[in-house]
XYZ file of C-alpha atoms in Angstrom:
418
model
C -132.805 -76.176 28.925
C -132.980 -72.855 27.072
C -133.097 -69.490 28.746
C -135.955 -67.032 28.642
C -134.118 -64.879 26.071
C -132.630 -67.702 23.995
C -132.644 -66.572 20.347
C -132.145 -62.873 21.161
C -128.821 -61.496 19.939
C -127.367 -58.377 21.604
C -124.521 -56.349 20.030
C -122.827 -54.825 23.085
C -120.831 -51.697 22.389
C -120.770 -50.684 26.066
C -117.921 -50.701 28.539
C -117.076 -50.001 32.149
C -120.130 -50.896 34.326
C -123.653 -49.583 33.634
C -123.889 -51.000 30.081
C -122.062 -54.247 30.842
C -124.274 -54.767 33.898
C -127.382 -54.533 31.688
C -126.038 -56.903 29.037
C -124.745 -59.352 31.667
C -128.320 -59.613 32.985
C -129.612 -60.238 29.460
C -126.928 -62.933 28.992
C -127.954 -64.529 32.269
C -131.459 -64.784 30.864
C -130.152 -66.620 27.798
C -129.523 -63.907 25.219
C -126.377 -64.166 23.022
C -124.172 -61.191 23.978
C -121.508 -60.147 21.474
C -119.199 -57.769 23.331
C -117.295 -55.487 20.971
C -113.878 -54.348 22.261
C -110.958 -52.381 20.898
C -108.132 -54.688 19.642
C -105.186 -54.763 22.044
C -106.944 -52.789 24.743
C -110.475 -53.912 25.398
C -112.811 -52.766 28.116
C -110.964 -50.405 30.545
C -112.072 -52.483 33.535
C -109.953 -55.445 32.317
C -107.054 -53.717 34.048
C -108.842 -52.003 36.900
C -106.905 -53.819 39.648
C -105.535 -55.273 41.744
C -106.999 -57.677 42.550
C -106.497 -59.793 39.443
C -107.407 -63.418 38.889
C -104.768 -65.722 37.478
C -101.430 -64.903 39.075
C -98.618 -62.363 38.727
C -99.087 -61.791 35.015
C -102.824 -61.414 35.219
C -102.792 -57.662 34.706
C -101.422 -58.217 31.218
C -104.176 -60.697 30.435
C -107.067 -58.448 31.419
C -108.329 -60.533 34.296
C -109.162 -57.852 36.822
C -111.833 -58.886 39.317
C -113.767 -55.712 38.345
C -114.078 -56.911 34.706
C -115.075 -60.409 35.803
C -117.888 -58.973 37.914
C -119.856 -57.601 34.930
C -119.019 -59.683 31.869
C -120.035 -63.308 32.235
C -122.158 -65.000 29.587
C -120.666 -62.918 26.771
C -118.580 -63.480 23.673
C -115.751 -61.007 22.978
C -114.889 -59.782 19.531
C -112.014 -57.350 18.986
C -112.952 -54.998 16.127
C -111.572 -51.544 15.352
C -114.610 -49.638 14.245
C -112.653 -46.486 13.558
C -111.769 -48.251 10.245
C -114.187 -48.493 7.361
C -113.926 -52.265 7.363
C -114.536 -52.507 11.085
C -117.615 -50.267 10.712
C -118.932 -52.509 7.944
C -118.529 -55.580 10.161
C -120.476 -54.049 13.034
C -123.196 -52.667 10.786
C -123.611 -56.160 9.355
C -123.794 -57.626 12.853
C -126.338 -54.959 13.892
C -128.481 -55.888 10.881
C -128.595 -59.422 12.287
C -129.113 -58.449 15.941
C -132.146 -57.751 18.070
C -130.564 -55.268 20.426
C -127.627 -52.805 20.456
C -126.381 -51.316 23.723
C -123.885 -48.445 23.756
C -122.619 -45.920 26.293
C -120.543 -43.538 24.170
C -120.825 -39.763 24.464
C -123.923 -38.337 22.873
C -123.621 -38.437 19.094
C -120.218 -40.056 19.285
C -121.086 -43.083 17.148
C -122.731 -41.155 14.301
C -119.465 -40.594 12.435
C -118.969 -44.343 12.330
C -122.474 -45.123 11.104
C -123.259 -46.875 14.359
C -125.846 -44.450 15.720
C -129.513 -45.324 15.991
C -130.792 -43.596 12.759
C -128.033 -45.272 10.715
C -128.621 -48.752 12.136
C -132.392 -48.424 12.060
C -132.110 -47.929 8.322
C -130.606 -51.434 7.960
C -132.685 -53.057 10.717
C -136.078 -51.388 11.447
C -136.754 -53.992 14.192
C -133.627 -53.005 16.109
C -133.888 -52.008 19.764
C -131.067 -49.545 20.410
C -130.243 -48.610 24.021
C -128.106 -45.541 24.658
C -126.702 -45.233 28.184
C -125.124 -41.904 29.124
C -124.432 -39.729 32.097
C -127.151 -37.175 31.447
C -129.337 -38.340 28.583
C -129.462 -37.614 24.870
C -130.767 -34.045 25.338
C -130.713 -31.191 27.828
C -127.976 -28.747 28.917
C -125.714 -31.443 30.335
C -126.122 -33.945 27.451
C -122.567 -33.608 26.228
C -120.928 -33.807 29.652
C -119.012 -36.899 30.666
C -120.910 -38.748 33.379
C -119.365 -40.937 36.037
C -120.951 -42.801 38.935
C -119.201 -40.755 41.631
C -120.276 -37.484 40.056
C -123.857 -38.630 39.722
C -123.990 -39.914 43.283
C -123.266 -36.305 44.275
C -125.522 -34.622 41.716
C -128.513 -36.861 42.427
C -128.723 -36.057 46.127
C -127.572 -39.480 47.277
C -124.420 -38.150 48.968
C -126.441 -35.433 50.793
C -128.363 -38.121 52.717
C -125.582 -40.691 53.115
C -123.224 -40.747 56.104
C -123.424 -38.461 59.080
C -123.715 -34.699 59.425
C -120.382 -34.605 61.209
C -118.583 -36.728 58.608
C -119.524 -34.744 55.520
C -120.889 -36.012 52.197
C -120.396 -39.759 51.631
C -120.816 -41.920 48.560
C -122.093 -45.471 48.684
C -119.501 -48.241 48.911
C -120.377 -49.619 45.452
C -121.159 -47.833 42.154
C -124.895 -47.603 42.794
C -125.592 -45.132 39.975
C -124.043 -47.460 37.432
C -125.668 -50.576 38.836
C -129.125 -48.994 39.099
C -128.822 -47.577 35.600
C -127.858 -50.988 34.250
C -130.939 -52.528 35.852
C -133.190 -49.820 34.442
C -131.653 -50.338 31.037
C -132.170 -54.074 31.196
C -135.803 -53.597 32.120
C -136.318 -51.082 29.305
C -134.864 -53.498 26.774
C -137.228 -56.272 27.961
C -140.170 -53.849 27.603
C -139.071 -52.891 24.109
C -138.711 -56.535 23.111
C -142.257 -57.142 24.305
C -143.509 -54.172 22.301
C -141.691 -55.397 19.226
C -143.253 -58.835 19.656
C -146.683 -57.217 19.381
C -145.964 -54.604 16.697
C -142.772 -55.586 14.891
C -141.322 -52.168 15.672
C -137.937 -51.431 17.170
C -137.185 -48.255 19.112
C -134.496 -46.072 20.694
C -134.079 -46.276 24.514
C -132.473 -43.253 26.265
C -131.251 -44.127 29.775
C -129.213 -41.686 31.858
C -127.295 -42.167 35.118
C -128.623 -38.941 36.606
C -132.222 -39.710 35.710
C -132.003 -43.210 37.169
C -130.301 -42.120 40.357
C -132.797 -39.333 40.987
C -135.610 -41.845 40.473
C -133.886 -44.230 42.890
C -133.926 -41.613 45.609
C -137.466 -42.945 46.126
C -138.913 -41.952 49.525
C -136.164 -39.368 50.116
C -137.130 -37.571 46.910
C -140.812 -37.664 47.836
C -140.078 -36.471 51.357
C -138.556 -33.391 49.761
C -141.276 -32.866 47.207
C -143.992 -33.282 49.844
C -142.426 -31.055 52.486
C -140.211 -28.653 50.605
C -137.343 -29.464 53.000
C -134.056 -31.158 52.175
C -133.598 -34.484 53.956
C -130.452 -34.577 56.137
C -127.967 -37.431 56.617
C -128.860 -39.646 59.538
C -126.025 -42.098 59.507
C -127.669 -45.524 59.438
C -130.909 -44.157 60.720
C -134.176 -43.985 58.731
C -135.912 -40.627 58.173
C -139.400 -42.070 58.670
C -139.027 -45.147 60.890
C -137.602 -45.522 64.459
C -135.891 -47.626 65.705
C -134.370 -48.478 62.282
C -130.649 -48.039 62.876
C -127.303 -49.539 63.869
C -126.902 -50.005 67.600
C -123.852 -50.891 69.675
C -123.847 -54.069 71.732
C -121.516 -55.459 74.344
C -119.079 -56.649 71.721
C -119.957 -54.964 68.453
C -122.964 -53.716 66.558
C -126.289 -54.958 65.213
C -128.979 -53.539 62.949
C -132.521 -53.141 64.135
C -135.321 -52.655 61.571
C -138.468 -52.203 63.648
C -141.208 -51.470 61.099
C -144.393 -51.303 63.200
C -145.724 -50.843 66.694
C -146.158 -54.573 67.362
C -142.530 -55.216 66.602
C -141.557 -52.354 68.901
C -143.585 -53.890 71.703
C -141.816 -57.179 71.268
C -138.422 -55.445 71.123
C -139.094 -53.785 74.447
C -140.048 -57.121 75.961
C -136.825 -58.720 74.745
C -134.814 -55.876 76.228
C -136.709 -56.160 79.515
C -137.996 -52.571 79.242
C -141.701 -53.183 78.467
C -142.595 -49.811 79.902
C -141.095 -48.096 76.851
C -143.791 -49.427 74.566
C -146.458 -47.728 76.720
C -144.506 -44.474 77.088
C -146.446 -41.752 75.221
C -143.188 -40.565 73.698
C -142.684 -43.908 71.952
C -146.120 -45.542 71.643
C -146.413 -44.917 67.869
C -143.918 -44.673 65.064
C -144.524 -41.006 64.495
C -143.872 -40.339 68.180
C -140.720 -42.388 68.032
C -139.500 -40.415 65.025
C -140.123 -37.197 66.932
C -138.281 -38.527 69.973
C -135.606 -40.407 68.115
C -132.638 -39.226 70.247
C -134.202 -40.103 73.619
C -135.286 -43.583 72.468
C -131.951 -44.351 70.883
C -130.190 -43.530 74.138
C -132.475 -45.798 76.160
C -132.200 -48.689 73.743
C -128.424 -48.368 73.613
C -128.227 -48.599 77.399
C -129.841 -52.038 77.268
C -128.156 -53.380 74.146
C -124.628 -52.700 75.410
C -125.177 -55.028 78.364
C -124.826 -58.239 76.288
C -123.008 -59.393 73.118
C -124.488 -59.253 69.649
C -125.128 -63.054 69.385
C -127.185 -62.994 72.574
C -129.506 -60.226 71.319
C -129.799 -61.597 67.769
C -130.928 -64.978 69.044
C -133.555 -63.443 71.332
C -134.751 -61.014 68.700
C -135.163 -63.713 66.053
C -137.105 -65.819 68.466
C -139.420 -62.885 69.140
C -139.846 -62.060 65.402
C -138.179 -58.715 65.747
C -136.251 -57.808 62.564
C -132.549 -57.596 63.416
C -129.308 -58.690 61.845
C -125.503 -58.607 61.963
C -123.198 -56.323 59.977
C -121.199 -58.776 57.950
C -117.869 -58.506 56.160
C -117.899 -59.963 52.696
C -116.043 -62.965 54.078
C -118.879 -63.522 56.503
C -121.436 -62.917 53.698
C -120.193 -65.799 51.563
C -119.907 -68.045 54.606
C -123.482 -67.324 55.582
C -125.692 -70.444 55.369
C -128.540 -68.610 53.586
C -126.145 -67.128 50.991
C -124.593 -70.556 50.467
C -127.998 -72.213 50.167
C -129.081 -69.742 47.507
C -125.959 -70.452 45.457
C -124.789 -66.851 45.170
C -121.099 -67.760 44.870
C -120.157 -69.064 41.473
C -117.177 -71.005 40.195
C -116.732 -70.653 36.446
C -113.945 -72.897 35.040
C -111.439 -71.554 32.512
C -109.259 -73.762 30.337
C -106.232 -71.608 31.235
C -107.010 -69.856 34.522
C -108.763 -72.719 36.226
C -111.642 -71.935 38.616
C -112.708 -68.271 38.418
C -114.964 -66.828 41.142
C -118.189 -64.987 40.431
C -121.485 -63.885 41.938
C -124.586 -65.495 40.571
C -127.544 -63.760 39.013
C -130.012 -63.389 41.928
C -133.133 -64.043 39.829
C -134.911 -67.413 40.178
C -137.042 -68.408 37.196
C -139.110 -71.600 37.588
C -139.688 -72.281 33.925
C -136.376 -71.075 32.492
C -133.942 -71.384 35.412
C -130.517 -69.812 35.180
C -128.374 -72.895 35.781
C -125.272 -72.549 33.605
C -122.946 -69.757 32.692
C -119.916 -68.835 30.685
C -116.931 -67.237 32.295
C -116.098 -63.705 31.209
C -114.195 -63.934 27.893
C -110.654 -63.016 27.068
C -110.238 -60.015 24.753
C -111.173 -61.079 21.259
C -111.540 -64.745 22.214
C -114.632 -65.186 20.023
C -113.767 -62.851 17.111
C -113.147 -65.549 14.497
C -116.039 -67.733 15.603
C -118.622 -64.934 15.608
C -117.497 -63.462 12.283
C -117.443 -66.904 10.691
C -120.740 -68.203 12.156
C -122.792 -65.037 12.073
C -121.421 -63.190 9.052
C -120.064 -66.145 7.075
C -116.497 -64.863 6.734
C -113.966 -67.518 5.662
C -110.510 -68.061 7.003
C -108.868 -66.075 4.204
C -110.977 -63.051 4.888
C -110.419 -63.318 8.638
C -106.665 -63.498 8.122
C -106.738 -60.441 5.903
C -108.722 -58.435 8.471
C -106.358 -59.488 11.242
C -103.296 -58.513 9.122
C -104.829 -55.063 8.489
C -105.468 -54.557 12.204
C -109.258 -54.390 11.770
C -109.741 -57.338 14.119
C -107.550 -58.541 16.880
C -106.056 -61.921 17.395
C -107.517 -63.781 20.404
C -105.505 -63.435 23.607
C -105.475 -65.421 26.808
C -108.249 -67.910 27.232
C -111.631 -68.219 25.556
C -114.894 -68.355 27.456
C -115.750 -71.885 28.436
C -118.749 -73.599 29.889
C -119.163 -72.947 33.564
C -121.552 -74.077 36.239
C -122.893 -72.788 39.528
C -121.734 -74.107 42.847
C -124.280 -76.466 44.287
């Protein structure tokens, strides 16, 4: 069965996380992703470890878990585009591609003839997505942008953690991940537009823009009130009780979203009088009296272990849940049922772990996958099949250092766990 994007070819000039996350999603949907990497070095994340997959020498083979997280369903070609011949190869590939994705500094690819105006001249239907820290214009356009910096600049760190603990970033690179998702959506929109008009276009996606947009209700709280939201730990600025609470042997999360749920919570905790208390009868009153309610709920919850409360709360249809380690996540029966853990076989490394694409498509299901490729594993195949280069020409390019010789393993067919 073909994927939803089967027949779409993406020339992927991106590296690290935001760009690779976007192209991995497109690859999951069936697009052909040609990942361009520097010979002998490749994507920086190939060596962002430990942990590495594949044993003691894995660091030398570019098998960091970080790289594997964002590069499945891709073909790797090692091409040095600082050379005239390397530039010619990529321009030829762009002329035959539907999409180019890049995350170099603003204007950095122009001197190689790989910027949007240059490639549009050879392929007017091309969709060209530029991912940067701060966008293609504005006073910060030429600054280097990294996830950690943008988490701070976007306001995310000002509302994360506790007031006593100081500014805190999220535990994963949210600015990169969110930007990758916005970029993937923008590319799909541009493909739809091209289907109707035949026109390609340039997409400008910035980490700062995307993270500010992702501040969602917190951003609107500020714009509506003129006040800066403050960190509340795990609490919610607009809903109470919506927080982490201690129990007799640990902690649980409560996510009480309406007055009916609060009434049922009070019944489970054997304090029905709280739901009639004028301080707590409505959500707005509970927000105003957050501290007092939190203290009263904590007194009850600490009298029994987490499992006891979670069972009662589930039976009463009160939203509550555990705080899992990742080991517990992948042992969870719902996570296992949904097939979120992948095993992608390699001819050299053997089984390689991965996390599945979370999207379920009924007509074009995502059922198979290719393991993340070794550096340059597909160079000869792509240049032969797409550009028609023969073995003599490939050998000459390799001898001149324009393309790299494949290293390690090549991407093989993989399948989801079932």
